CSV table of C-alpha atoms in Angstrom, one decimal:
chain,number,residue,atom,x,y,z
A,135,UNK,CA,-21.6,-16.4,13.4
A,136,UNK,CA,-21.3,-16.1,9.4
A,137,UNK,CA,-17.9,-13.9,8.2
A,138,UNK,CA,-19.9,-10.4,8.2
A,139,UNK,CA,-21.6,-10.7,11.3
A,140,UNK,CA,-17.7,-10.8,13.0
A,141,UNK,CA,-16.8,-8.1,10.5
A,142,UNK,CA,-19.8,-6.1,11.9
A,143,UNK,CA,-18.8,-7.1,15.6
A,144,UNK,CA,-14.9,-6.1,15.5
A,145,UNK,CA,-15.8,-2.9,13.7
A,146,UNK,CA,-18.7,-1.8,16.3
A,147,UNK,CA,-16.1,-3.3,19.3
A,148,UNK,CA,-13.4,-0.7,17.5
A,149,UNK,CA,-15.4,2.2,17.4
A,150,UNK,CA,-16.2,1.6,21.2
A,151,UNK,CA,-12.7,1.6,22.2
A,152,UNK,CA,-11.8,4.3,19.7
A,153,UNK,CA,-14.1,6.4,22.1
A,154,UNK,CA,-12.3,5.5,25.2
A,155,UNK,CA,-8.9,6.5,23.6
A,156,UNK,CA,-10.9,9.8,22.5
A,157,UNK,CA,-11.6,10.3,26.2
A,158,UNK,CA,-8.3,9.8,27.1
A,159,UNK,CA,-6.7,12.2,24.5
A,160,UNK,CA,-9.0,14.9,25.4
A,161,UNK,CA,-8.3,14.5,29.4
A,162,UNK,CA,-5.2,15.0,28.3
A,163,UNK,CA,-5.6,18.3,26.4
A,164,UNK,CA,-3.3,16.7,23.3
A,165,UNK,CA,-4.8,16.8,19.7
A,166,UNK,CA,-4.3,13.5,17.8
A,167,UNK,CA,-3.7,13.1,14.3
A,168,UNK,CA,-3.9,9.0,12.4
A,169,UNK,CA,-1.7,9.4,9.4
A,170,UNK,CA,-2.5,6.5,6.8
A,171,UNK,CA,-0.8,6.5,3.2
A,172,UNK,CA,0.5,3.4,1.2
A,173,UNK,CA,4.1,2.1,2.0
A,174,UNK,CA,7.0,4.5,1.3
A,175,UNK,CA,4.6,7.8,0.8
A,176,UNK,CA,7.0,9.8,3.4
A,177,UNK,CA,4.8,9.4,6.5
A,178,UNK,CA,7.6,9.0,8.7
A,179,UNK,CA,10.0,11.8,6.7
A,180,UNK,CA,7.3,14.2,7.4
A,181,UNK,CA,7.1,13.4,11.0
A,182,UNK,CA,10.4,14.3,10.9
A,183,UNK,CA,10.6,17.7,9.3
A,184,UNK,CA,7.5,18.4,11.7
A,185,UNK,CA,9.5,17.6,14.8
A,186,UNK,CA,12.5,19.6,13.2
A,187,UNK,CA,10.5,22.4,13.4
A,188,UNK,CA,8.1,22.1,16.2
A,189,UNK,CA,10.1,19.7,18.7
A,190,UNK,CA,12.4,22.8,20.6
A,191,UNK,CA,8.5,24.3,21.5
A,192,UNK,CA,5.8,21.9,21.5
A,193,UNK,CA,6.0,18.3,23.5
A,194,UNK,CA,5.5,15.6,21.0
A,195,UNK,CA,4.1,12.2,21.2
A,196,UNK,CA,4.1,9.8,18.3
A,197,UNK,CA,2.6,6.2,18.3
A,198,UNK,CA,4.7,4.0,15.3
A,199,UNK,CA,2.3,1.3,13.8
A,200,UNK,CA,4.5,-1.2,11.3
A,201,UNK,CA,4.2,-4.6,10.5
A,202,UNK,CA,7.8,-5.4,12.2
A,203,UNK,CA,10.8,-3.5,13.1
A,204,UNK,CA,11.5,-0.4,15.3
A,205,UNK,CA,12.9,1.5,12.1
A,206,UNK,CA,10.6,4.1,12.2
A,207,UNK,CA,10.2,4.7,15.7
A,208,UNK,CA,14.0,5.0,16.0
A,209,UNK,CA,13.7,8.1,13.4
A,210,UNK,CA,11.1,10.3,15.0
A,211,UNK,CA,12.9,9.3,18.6
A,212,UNK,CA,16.1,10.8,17.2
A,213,UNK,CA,14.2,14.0,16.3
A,214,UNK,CA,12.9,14.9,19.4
A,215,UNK,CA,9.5,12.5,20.0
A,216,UNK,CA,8.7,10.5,23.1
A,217,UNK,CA,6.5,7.5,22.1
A,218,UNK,CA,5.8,3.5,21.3
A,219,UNK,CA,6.3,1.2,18.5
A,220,UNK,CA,3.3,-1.0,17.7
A,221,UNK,CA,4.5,-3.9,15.6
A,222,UNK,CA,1.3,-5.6,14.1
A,223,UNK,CA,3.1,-9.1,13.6
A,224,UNK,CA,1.1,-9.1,10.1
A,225,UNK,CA,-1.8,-7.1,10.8
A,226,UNK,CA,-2.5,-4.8,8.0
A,227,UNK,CA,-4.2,-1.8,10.1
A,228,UNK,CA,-3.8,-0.5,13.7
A,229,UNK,CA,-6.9,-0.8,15.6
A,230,UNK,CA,-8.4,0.9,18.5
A,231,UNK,CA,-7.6,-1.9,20.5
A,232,UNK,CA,-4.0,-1.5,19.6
A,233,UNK,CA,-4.5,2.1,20.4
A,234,UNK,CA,-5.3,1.5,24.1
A,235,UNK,CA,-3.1,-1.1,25.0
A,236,UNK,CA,-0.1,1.2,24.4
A,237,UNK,CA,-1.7,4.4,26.3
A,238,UNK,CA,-0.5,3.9,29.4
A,239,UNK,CA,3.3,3.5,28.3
A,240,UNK,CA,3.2,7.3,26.9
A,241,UNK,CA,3.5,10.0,28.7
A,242,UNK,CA,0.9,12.5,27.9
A,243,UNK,CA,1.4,14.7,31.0
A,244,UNK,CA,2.5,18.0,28.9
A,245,UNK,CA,2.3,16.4,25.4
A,246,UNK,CA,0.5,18.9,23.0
A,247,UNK,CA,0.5,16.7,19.6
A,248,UNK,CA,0.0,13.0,19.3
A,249,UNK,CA,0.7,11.5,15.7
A,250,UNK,CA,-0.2,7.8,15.0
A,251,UNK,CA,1.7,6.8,12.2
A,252,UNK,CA,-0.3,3.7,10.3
A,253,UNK,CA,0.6,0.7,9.0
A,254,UNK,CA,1.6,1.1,5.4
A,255,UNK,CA,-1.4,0.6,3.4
A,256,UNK,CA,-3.9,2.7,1.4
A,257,UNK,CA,-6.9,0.2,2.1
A,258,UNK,CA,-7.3,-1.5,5.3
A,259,UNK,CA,-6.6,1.3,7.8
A,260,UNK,CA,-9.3,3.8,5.8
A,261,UNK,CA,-12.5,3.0,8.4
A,262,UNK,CA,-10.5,1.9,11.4
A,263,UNK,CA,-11.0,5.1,14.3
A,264,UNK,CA,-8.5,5.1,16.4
A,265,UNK,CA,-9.9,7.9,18.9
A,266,UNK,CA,-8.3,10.5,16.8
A,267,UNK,CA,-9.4,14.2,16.1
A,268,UNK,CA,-7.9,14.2,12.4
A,269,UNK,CA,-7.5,11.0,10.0
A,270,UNK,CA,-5.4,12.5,7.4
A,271,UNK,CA,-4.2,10.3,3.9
A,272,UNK,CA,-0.8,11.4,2.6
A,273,UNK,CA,-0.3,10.3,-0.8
A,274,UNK,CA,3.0,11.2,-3.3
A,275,UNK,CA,3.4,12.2,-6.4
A,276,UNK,CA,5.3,9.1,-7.5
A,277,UNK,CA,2.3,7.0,-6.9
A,278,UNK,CA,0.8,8.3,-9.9
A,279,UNK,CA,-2.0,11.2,-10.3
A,280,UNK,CA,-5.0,8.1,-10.5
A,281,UNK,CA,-4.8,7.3,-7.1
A,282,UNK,CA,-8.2,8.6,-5.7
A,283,UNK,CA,-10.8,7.4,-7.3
A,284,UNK,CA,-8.7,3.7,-7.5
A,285,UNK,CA,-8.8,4.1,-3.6
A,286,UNK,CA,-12.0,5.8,-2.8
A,287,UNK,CA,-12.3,5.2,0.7
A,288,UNK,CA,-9.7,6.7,2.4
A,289,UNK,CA,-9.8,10.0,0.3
A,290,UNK,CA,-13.3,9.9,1.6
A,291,UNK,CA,-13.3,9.2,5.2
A,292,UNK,CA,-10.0,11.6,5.5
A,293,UNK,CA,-10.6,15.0,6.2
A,294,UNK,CA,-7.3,16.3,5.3
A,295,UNK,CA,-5.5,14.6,2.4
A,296,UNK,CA,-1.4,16.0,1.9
A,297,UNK,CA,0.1,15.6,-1.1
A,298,UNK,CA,4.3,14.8,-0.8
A,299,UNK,CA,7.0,15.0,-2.7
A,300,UNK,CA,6.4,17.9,-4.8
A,301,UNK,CA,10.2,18.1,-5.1
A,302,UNK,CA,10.1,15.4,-7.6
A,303,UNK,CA,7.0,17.2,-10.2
A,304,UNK,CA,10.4,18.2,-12.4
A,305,UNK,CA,10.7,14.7,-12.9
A,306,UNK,CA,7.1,13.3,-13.2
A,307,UNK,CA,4.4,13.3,-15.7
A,308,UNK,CA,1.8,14.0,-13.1
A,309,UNK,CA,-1.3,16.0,-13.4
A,310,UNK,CA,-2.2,17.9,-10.1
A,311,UNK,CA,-5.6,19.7,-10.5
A,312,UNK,CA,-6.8,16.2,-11.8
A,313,UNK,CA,-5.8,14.7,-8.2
A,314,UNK,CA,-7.1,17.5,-6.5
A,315,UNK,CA,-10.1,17.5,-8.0
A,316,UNK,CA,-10.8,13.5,-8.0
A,317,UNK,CA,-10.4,14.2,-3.9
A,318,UNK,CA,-12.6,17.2,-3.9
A,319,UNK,CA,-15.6,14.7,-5.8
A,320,UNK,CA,-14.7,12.2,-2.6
A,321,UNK,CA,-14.9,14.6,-0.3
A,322,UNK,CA,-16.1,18.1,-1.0
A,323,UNK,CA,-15.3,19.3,3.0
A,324,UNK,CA,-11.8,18.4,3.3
A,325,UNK,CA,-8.8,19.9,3.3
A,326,UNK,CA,-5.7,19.3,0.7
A,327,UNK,CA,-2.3,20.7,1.3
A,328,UNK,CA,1.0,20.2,-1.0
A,329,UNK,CA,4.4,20.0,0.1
A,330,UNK,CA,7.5,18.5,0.6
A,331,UNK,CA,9.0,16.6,3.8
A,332,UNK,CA,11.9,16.4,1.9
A,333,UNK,CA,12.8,19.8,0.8
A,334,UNK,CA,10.8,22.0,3.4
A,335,UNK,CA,8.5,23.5,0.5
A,336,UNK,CA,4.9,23.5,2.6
A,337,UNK,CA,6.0,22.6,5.8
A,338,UNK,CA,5.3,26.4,7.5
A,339,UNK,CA,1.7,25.7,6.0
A,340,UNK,CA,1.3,22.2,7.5
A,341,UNK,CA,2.8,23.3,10.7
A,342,UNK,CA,0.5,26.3,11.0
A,343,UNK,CA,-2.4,24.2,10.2
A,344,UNK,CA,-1.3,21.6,13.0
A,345,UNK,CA,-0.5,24.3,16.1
A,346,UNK,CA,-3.9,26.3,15.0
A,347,UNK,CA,-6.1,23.0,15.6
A,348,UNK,CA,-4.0,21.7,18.8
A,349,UNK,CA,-4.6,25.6,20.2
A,350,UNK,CA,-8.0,25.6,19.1
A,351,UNK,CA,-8.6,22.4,21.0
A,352,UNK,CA,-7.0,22.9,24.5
A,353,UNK,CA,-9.2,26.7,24.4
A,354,UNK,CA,-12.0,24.9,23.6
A,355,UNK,CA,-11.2,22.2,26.8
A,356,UNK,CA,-10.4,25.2,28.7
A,357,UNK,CA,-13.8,26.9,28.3
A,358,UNK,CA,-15.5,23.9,29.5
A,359,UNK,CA,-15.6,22.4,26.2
B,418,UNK,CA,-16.8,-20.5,14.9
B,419,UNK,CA,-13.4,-17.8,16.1
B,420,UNK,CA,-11.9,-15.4,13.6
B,421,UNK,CA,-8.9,-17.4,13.8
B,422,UNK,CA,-10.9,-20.5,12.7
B,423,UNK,CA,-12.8,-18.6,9.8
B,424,UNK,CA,-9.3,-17.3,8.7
B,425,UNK,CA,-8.3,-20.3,8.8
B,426,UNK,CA,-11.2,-21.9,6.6
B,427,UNK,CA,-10.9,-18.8,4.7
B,428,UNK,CA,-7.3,-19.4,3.5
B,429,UNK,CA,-7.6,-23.0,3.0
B,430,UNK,CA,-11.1,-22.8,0.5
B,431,UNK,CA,-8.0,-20.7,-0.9
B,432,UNK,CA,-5.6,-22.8,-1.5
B,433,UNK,CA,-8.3,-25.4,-2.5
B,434,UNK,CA,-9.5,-23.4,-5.5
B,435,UNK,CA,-5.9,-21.9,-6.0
B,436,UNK,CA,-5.2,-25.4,-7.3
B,437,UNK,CA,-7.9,-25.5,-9.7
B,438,UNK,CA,-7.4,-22.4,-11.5
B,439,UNK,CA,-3.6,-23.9,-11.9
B,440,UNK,CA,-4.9,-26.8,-13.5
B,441,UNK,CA,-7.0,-24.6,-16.2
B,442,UNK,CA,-4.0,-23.0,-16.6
B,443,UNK,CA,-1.8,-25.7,-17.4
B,444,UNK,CA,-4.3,-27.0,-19.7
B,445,UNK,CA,-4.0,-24.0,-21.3
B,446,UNK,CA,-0.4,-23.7,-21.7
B,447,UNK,CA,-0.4,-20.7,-20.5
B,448,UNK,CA,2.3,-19.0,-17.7
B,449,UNK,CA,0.6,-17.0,-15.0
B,450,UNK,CA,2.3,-14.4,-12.8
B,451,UNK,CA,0.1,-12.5,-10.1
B,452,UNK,CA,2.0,-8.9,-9.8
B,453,UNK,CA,1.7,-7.5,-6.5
B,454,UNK,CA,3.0,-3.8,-4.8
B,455,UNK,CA,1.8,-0.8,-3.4
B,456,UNK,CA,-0.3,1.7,-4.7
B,457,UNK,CA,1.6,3.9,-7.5
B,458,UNK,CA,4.9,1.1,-7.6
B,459,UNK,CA,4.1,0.7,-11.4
B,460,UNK,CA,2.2,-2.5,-12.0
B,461,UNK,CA,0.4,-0.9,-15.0
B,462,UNK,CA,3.1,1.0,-16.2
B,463,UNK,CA,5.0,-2.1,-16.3
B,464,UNK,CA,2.2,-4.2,-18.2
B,465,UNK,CA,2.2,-1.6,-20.3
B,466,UNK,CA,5.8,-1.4,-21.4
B,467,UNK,CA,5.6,-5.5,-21.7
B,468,UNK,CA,2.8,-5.0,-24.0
B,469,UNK,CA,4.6,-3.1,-26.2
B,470,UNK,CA,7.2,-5.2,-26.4
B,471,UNK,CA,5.5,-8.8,-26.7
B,472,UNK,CA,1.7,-8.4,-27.6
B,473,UNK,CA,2.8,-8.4,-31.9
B,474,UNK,CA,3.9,-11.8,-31.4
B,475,UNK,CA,2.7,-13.5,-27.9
B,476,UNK,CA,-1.4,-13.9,-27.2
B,477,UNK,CA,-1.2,-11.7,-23.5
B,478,UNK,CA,-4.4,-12.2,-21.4
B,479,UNK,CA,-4.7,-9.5,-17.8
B,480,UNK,CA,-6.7,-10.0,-15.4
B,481,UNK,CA,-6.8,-6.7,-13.3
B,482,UNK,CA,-7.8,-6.9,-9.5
B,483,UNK,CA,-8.5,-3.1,-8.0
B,484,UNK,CA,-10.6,-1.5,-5.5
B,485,UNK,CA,-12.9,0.6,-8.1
B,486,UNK,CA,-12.8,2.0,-11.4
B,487,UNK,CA,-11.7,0.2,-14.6
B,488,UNK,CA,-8.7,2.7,-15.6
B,489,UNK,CA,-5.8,0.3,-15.3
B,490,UNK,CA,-7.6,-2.6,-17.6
B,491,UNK,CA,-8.2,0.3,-20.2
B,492,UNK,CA,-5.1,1.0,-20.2
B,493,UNK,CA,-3.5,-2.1,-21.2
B,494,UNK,CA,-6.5,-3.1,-23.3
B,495,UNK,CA,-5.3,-0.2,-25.2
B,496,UNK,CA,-1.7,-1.8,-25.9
B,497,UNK,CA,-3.1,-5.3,-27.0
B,498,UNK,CA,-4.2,-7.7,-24.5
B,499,UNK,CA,-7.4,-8.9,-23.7
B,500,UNK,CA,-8.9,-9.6,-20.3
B,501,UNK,CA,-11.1,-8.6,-17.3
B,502,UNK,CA,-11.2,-6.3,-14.7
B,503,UNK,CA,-11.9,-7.4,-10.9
B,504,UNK,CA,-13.4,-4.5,-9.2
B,505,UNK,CA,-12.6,-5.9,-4.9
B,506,UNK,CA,-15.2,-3.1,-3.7
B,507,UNK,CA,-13.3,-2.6,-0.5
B,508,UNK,CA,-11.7,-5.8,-0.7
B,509,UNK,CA,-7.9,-5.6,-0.3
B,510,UNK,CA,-6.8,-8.3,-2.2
B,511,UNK,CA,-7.6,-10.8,-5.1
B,512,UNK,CA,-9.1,-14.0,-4.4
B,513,UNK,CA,-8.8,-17.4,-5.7
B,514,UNK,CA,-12.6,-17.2,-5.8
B,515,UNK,CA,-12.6,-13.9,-7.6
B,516,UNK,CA,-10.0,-15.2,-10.1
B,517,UNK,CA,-11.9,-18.2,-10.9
B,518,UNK,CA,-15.3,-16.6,-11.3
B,519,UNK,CA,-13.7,-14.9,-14.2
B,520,UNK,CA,-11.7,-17.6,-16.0
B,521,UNK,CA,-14.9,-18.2,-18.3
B,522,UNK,CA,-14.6,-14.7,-19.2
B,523,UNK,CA,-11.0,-15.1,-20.6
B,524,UNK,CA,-9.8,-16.4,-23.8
B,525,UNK,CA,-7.1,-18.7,-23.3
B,526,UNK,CA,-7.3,-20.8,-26.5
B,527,UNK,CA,-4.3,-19.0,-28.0
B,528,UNK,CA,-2.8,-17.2,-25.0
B,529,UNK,CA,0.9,-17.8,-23.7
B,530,UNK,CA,0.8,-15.3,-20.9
B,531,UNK,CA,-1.6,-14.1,-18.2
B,532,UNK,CA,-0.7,-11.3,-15.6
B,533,UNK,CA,-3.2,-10.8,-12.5
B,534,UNK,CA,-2.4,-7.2,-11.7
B,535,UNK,CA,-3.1,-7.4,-7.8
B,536,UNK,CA,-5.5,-4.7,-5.4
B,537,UNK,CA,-2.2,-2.3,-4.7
B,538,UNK,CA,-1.1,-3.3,-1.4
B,539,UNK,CA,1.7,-4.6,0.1
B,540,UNK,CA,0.5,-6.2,3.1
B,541,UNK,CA,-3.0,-8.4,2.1
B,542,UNK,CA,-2.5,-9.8,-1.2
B,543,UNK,CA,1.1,-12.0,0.2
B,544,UNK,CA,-0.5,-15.3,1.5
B,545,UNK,CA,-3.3,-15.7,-1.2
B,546,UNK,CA,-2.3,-18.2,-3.9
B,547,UNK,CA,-4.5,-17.1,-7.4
B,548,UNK,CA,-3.1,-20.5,-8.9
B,549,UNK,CA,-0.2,-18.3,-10.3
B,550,UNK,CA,3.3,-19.6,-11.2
B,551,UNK,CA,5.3,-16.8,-10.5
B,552,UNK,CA,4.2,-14.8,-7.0
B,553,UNK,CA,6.3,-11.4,-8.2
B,554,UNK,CA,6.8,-8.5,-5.7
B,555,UNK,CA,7.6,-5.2,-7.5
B,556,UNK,CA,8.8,-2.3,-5.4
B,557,UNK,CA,9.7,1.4,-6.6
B,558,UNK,CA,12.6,3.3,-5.7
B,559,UNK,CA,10.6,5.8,-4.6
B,560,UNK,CA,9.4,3.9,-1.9
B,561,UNK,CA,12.7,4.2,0.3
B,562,UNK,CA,15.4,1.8,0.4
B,563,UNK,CA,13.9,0.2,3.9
B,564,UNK,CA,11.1,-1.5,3.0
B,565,UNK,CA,12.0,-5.0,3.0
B,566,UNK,CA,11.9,-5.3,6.4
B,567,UNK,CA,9.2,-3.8,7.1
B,568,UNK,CA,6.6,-5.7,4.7
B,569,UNK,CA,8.3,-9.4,5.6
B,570,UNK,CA,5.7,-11.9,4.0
B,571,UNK,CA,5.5,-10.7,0.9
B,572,UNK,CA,9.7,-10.2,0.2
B,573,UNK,CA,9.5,-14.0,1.9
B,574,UNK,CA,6.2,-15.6,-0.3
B,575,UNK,CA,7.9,-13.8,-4.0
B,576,UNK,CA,9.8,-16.1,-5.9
B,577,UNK,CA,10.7,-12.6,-8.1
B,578,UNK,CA,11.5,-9.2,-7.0
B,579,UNK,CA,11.1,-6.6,-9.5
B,580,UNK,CA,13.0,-3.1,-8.4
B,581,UNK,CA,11.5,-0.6,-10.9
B,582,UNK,CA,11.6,3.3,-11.5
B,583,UNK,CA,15.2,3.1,-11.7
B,584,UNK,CA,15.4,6.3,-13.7
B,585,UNK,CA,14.7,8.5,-10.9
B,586,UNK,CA,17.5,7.0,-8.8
B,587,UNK,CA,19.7,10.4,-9.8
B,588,UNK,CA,17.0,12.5,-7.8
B,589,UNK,CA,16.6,10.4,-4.5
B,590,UNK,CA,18.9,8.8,-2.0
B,591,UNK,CA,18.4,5.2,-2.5
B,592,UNK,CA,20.5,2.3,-1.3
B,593,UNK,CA,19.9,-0.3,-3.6
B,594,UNK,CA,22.7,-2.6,-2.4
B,595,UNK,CA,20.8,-2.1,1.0
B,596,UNK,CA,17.5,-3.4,-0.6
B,597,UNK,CA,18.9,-7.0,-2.4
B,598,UNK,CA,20.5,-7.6,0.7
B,599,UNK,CA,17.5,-7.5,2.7
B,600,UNK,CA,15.2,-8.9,0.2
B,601,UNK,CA,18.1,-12.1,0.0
B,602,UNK,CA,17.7,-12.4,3.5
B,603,UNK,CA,14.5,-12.8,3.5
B,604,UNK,CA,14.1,-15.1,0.4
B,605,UNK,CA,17.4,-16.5,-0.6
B,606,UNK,CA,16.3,-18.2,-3.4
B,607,UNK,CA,14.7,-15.7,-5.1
B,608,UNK,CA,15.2,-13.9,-8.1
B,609,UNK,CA,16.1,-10.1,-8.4
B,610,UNK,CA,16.2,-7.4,-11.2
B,611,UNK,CA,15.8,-3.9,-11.8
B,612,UNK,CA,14.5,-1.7,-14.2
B,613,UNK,CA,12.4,1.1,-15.5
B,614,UNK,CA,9.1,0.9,-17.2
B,615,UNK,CA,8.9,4.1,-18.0
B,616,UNK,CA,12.7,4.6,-20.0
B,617,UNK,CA,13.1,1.0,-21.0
B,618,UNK,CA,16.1,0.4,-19.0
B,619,UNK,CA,16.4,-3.6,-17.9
B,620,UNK,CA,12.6,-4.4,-20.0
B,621,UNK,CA,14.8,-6.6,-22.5
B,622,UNK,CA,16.2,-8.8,-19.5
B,623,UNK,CA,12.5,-8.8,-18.1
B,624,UNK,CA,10.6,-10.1,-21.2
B,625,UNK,CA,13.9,-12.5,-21.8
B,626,UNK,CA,13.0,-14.1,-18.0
B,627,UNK,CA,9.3,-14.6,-18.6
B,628,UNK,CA,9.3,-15.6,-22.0
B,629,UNK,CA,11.9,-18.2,-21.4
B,630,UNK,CA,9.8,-19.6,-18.4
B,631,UNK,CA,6.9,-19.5,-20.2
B,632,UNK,CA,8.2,-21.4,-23.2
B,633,UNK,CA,9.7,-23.5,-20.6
B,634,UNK,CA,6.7,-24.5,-18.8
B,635,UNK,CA,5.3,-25.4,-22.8
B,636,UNK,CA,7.8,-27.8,-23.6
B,637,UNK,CA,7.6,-29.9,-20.5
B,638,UNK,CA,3.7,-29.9,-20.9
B,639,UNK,CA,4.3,-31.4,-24.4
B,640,UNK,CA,6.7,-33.9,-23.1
B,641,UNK,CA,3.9,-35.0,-20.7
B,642,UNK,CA,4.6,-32.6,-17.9
């Protein structure tokens, strides 16, 4: 079997499972968001200020994908979340695979949100489903306002792209309209959002924008689907 | 044939060719470092600010690795060096295939220096071998003071850890005592500075490090090796 040919097998074998875990998640009435952003873009500091503000009301389930340690899982568990720590040992995406072997340890029973937090990398993870209903790209200012177009992909395939660390503009040379608009050329039917994990500026929106699709979701199970 | 075999294969046809682009290099005097980070860490930026500081008197040859788009080879084409740009398609990471398929393009005859600006990622680019001399590793401070960890290979494979955007240090909470300790850990023998590309701060003790290196590897080539 020549490279491609297994390329073409382990991505067709992924999308399969992806299904099953999409299956699963919908049983289970939760709405699922894959969160994929280069290394140190604040995907776990927003996970945070989300479960600061949502963790008292909503039952939260996170599933922590990182090439080794338990760092981040240790956050969001001190916040409030329930959930697993997938540690890739090297791998440079989580797969669907990885996905389901973990479902069983989380309990799902009167879980509303699931987040799957990515490995850290704006490349590899961009085509991998993982059976969720939202693959969302987070990039930050301090990576520079040429990102999108150097990492088509993933601006692409996401359908919400969230743009952190807008406490830090003061301090940047960084043009936004130019990264909105590269995203908007990659993929004219998503959404983009700006805020700050750090500060709080954005987070009502994001919020809002999370409940409204999780509520949306269990009324649509509800009516028979 | 198993993915781990083709891997395998994969990785070794590396290492194979690795070796011959170092010989071309050595005939050519020159001193290669292959530059590797995340998206938005400041690999052009710091090419850049290098330029400026070296290309009046040292030939500088880049070889830029990245997903799509040409913008970081115009950029330093605009401060002096010459060079190509690898365009990966998807890829995420430089090759020592895609290296040597260019090395007819470049013009060493004169050249003391060649950077290979890597695909941004921290994760797939560690275990490929270009036929560099110096495998550098540069991390921002806006990255988060606990990524060492997190991203083992690469910290472990760098002989040189570059901490850059140092000036924004007053507007983040950053451990940076936290970060050499971890990076020591993993490679003990490895070198560590900081700096900023952007305000100058620590480029003198940069271009000192690299230009005595390169003049080092020189000499012994003209004692006979």
């Amino acid at each position: 079997m020549s490279r491609v040919d297994i390329e073409r097998k382990i991505q067709d074998e992924n999308d399969r499972l992806a299904e099953e875990n999409r299956k699963v998640f919908t049983e289970a009435g939760v709405f699922v968001m894959n969160i994929i952003s280069s290394p140190g873009s604040g995907k776990t500091t927003l996970l945070e200020a989300t479960l600061d503000r949502l963790a008292e009301r909503v039952n939260i389930v996170v599933i922590e994908g990182d090439i080794s340690t338990e760092r981040d899982m240790d956050r969001v568990r001190a916040r409030g979340a329930s959930g697993v720590q997938i540690n890739t040992g090297g791998g440079c995406h989580l797969s669907s695979r990885m996905v389901a072997d973990v479902l069983e340890d989380l309990d799902l029973s009167d879980a509303e949100l699931v987040f799957i937090e990515n490995v850290g990398n704006l490349v590899c993870p961009s085509t991998y489903d993982l059976g969720e209903d939202v693959r969302m790209v987070l990039l930050s200012t301090t990576e520079g306002d040429d990102k999108p177009m150097k990492y088509p992909a993933i601006f692409h395939e996401a359908s919400l792209a969230v743009l952190n660390k807008i406490d830090l503009l003061p301090h940047l040379t960084y043009d936004m309209e130019k990264v909105e608009k590269e995203i908007r050329v990659l993929n004219p039917e998503g959404e983009i959002m700006r805020l700050s994990a750090l500060t709080g500026d954005g987070m009502d929106a994001w919020v809002d924008w999370i409940m409204e699709r999780a509520r949306a979701k269990k009324a649509s199970l509800a009516d028979g689907g």
